[in-house]
Short mmCIF file of C-alpha atoms in Angstrom, two decimals:
data_model
loop_
_atom_site.label_atom_id
_atom_site.label_comp_id
_atom_site.label_asym_id
_atom_site.label_seq_id
_atom_site.Cartn_x
_atom_site.Cartn_y
_atom_site.Cartn_z
CA GLN B 1 68.06 136.56 -1.08
CA VAL B 2 64.65 137.75 -0.07
CA GLN B 3 62.84 137.19 2.98
CA LEU B 4 59.83 138.29 4.78
CA VAL B 5 59.54 138.65 8.56
CA GLU B 6 56.52 138.89 10.76
CA SER B 7 56.17 140.67 14.40
CA GLY B 8 53.53 141.77 16.54
CA GLY B 9 51.98 138.54 17.66
CA GLY B 10 51.13 137.58 21.24
CA LEU B 11 48.80 136.85 23.87
CA VAL B 12 45.53 139.00 24.05
CA GLN B 13 42.05 138.87 25.58
CA PRO B 14 38.84 138.64 23.78
CA GLY B 15 37.77 141.84 22.74
CA GLY B 16 41.67 143.14 22.46
CA SER B 17 43.64 144.54 19.71
CA LEU B 18 46.81 143.39 18.22
CA ARG B 19 48.96 144.57 15.12
CA LEU B 20 51.03 142.60 13.16
CA SER B 21 53.94 143.58 10.71
CA CYS B 22 55.65 142.09 8.05
CA ALA B 23 58.67 143.40 6.29
CA ALA B 24 60.17 142.37 3.18
CA SER B 25 64.12 142.49 2.72
CA GLY B 26 66.65 141.60 0.50
CA ASN B 27 67.44 142.24 -3.05
CA ILE B 28 64.08 143.49 -3.98
CA GLY B 29 63.35 144.54 -7.51
CA GLY B 30 59.21 145.15 -7.07
CA ILE B 31 56.62 143.97 -4.87
CA SER B 32 53.15 143.29 -6.27
CA ALA B 33 50.30 141.99 -3.83
CA MET B 34 50.96 141.24 0.14
CA GLY B 35 48.80 139.59 2.25
CA TRP B 36 48.14 137.79 5.61
CA TYR B 37 46.95 134.06 5.86
CA ARG B 38 46.44 132.06 9.08
CA GLN B 39 46.25 128.44 10.19
CA ALA B 40 44.93 127.02 13.53
CA PRO B 41 45.59 123.59 14.93
CA GLY B 42 44.41 120.85 12.89
CA LYS B 43 42.82 123.29 10.07
CA GLU B 44 43.88 124.22 6.80
CA ARG B 45 45.56 127.50 5.93
CA GLU B 46 43.07 130.28 5.02
CA LEU B 47 43.41 133.68 3.40
CA VAL B 48 42.67 136.71 6.01
CA ALA B 49 43.37 139.70 3.70
CA SER B 50 45.20 141.15 0.97
CA ILE B 51 46.43 143.98 -0.56
CA THR B 52 47.73 145.28 -3.96
CA THR B 53 50.67 147.61 -4.76
CA GLY B 54 48.24 150.45 -5.55
CA GLY B 55 46.13 149.94 -2.43
CA PRO B 56 42.93 147.98 -3.25
CA THR B 57 42.10 145.23 -0.29
CA SER B 58 40.13 142.22 -0.17
CA TYR B 59 39.37 140.69 3.08
CA SER B 60 37.53 137.19 4.22
CA ASP B 61 34.43 137.33 5.75
CA PHE B 62 34.97 136.26 9.06
CA VAL B 63 37.38 139.40 9.72
CA LYS B 64 35.41 141.77 7.73
CA GLY B 65 34.82 144.93 10.11
CA ARG B 66 37.49 143.75 12.56
CA PHE B 67 40.74 143.33 10.68
CA THR B 68 42.72 146.43 8.64
CA ILE B 69 45.09 145.58 5.89
CA SER B 70 47.63 148.42 4.82
CA ARG B 71 51.12 148.90 3.43
CA ASP B 72 54.00 151.24 3.43
CA ASN B 73 55.43 150.77 -0.04
CA ALA B 74 58.38 152.71 0.48
CA LYS B 75 59.21 150.69 3.60
CA ASN B 76 58.17 147.04 2.06
CA VAL B 77 56.27 146.56 4.90
CA VAL B 78 52.59 145.49 5.18
CA TYR B 79 50.09 145.56 8.34
CA LEU B 80 47.32 143.89 9.80
CA GLN B 81 45.45 145.66 12.33
CA MET B 82 43.16 143.35 14.21
CA ASN B 83 40.48 144.72 16.52
CA SER B 84 37.60 142.89 18.40
CA LEU B 85 39.54 139.83 18.43
CA LYS B 86 37.90 136.39 19.21
CA PRO B 87 39.10 133.01 20.50
CA ASP B 88 38.52 131.51 17.11
CA ASP B 89 41.29 134.42 15.79
CA THR B 90 43.71 132.14 17.71
CA ALA B 91 46.37 130.98 14.73
CA VAL B 92 49.42 131.36 13.46
CA TYR B 93 49.83 134.21 10.92
CA TYR B 94 51.70 134.16 7.92
CA CYS B 95 52.56 136.97 5.49
CA ASN B 96 52.90 136.25 1.92
CA ALA B 97 53.72 138.35 -1.28
CA ASP B 98 54.42 138.05 -4.55
CA ILE B 99 57.81 139.66 -4.98
CA ARG B 100 60.30 140.06 -8.31
CA PRO B 101 64.19 139.62 -6.71
CA VAL B 102 66.30 142.05 -8.81
CA TRP B 103 67.76 138.96 -10.66
CA TYR B 104 64.48 138.14 -12.08
CA GLN B 105 61.98 139.20 -14.73
CA SER B 106 58.98 137.86 -13.02
CA THR B 107 57.64 137.54 -9.53
CA ARG B 108 58.10 134.83 -7.37
CA ASN B 109 55.93 133.90 -4.05
CA TYR B 110 57.15 134.17 -0.51
CA TRP B 111 56.18 133.40 2.61
CA GLY B 112 57.03 134.18 6.38
CA GLN B 113 57.83 131.81 9.12
CA GLY B 114 54.92 132.77 11.25
CA THR B 115 53.71 134.83 13.96
CA GLN B 116 51.45 133.50 16.84
CA VAL B 117 48.34 135.11 17.86
CA THR B 118 46.47 133.98 21.08
CA VAL B 119 43.10 135.00 22.11
CA SER B 120 42.46 133.72 25.39
CA SER B 121 41.21 135.06 28.86
#
């Protein structure tokens, strides 16, 4: 069984920083793309940032210059460093990854359970 577990969410004041972590565990044969999505109340889930196995990253315009995604392939962990946080960044943040379980020949897409980020004074 493969699972993703996020951590690092919480309450922060505008202009503050948080670092989210997402660890993949289980019978993992390999991980390709990993990413972070978010969903605010009443809104659709949207892509925040993504990173491939080799390191190339992609960011949505609303976080460029403020958020940084990185990964530790040896630990199967992806991070999201969030700086200069704004109230509009308030949302549940979800980890997402394309993982090939050891008993499969192809990748499957997995989601974490989500972690709440609240930006408020």
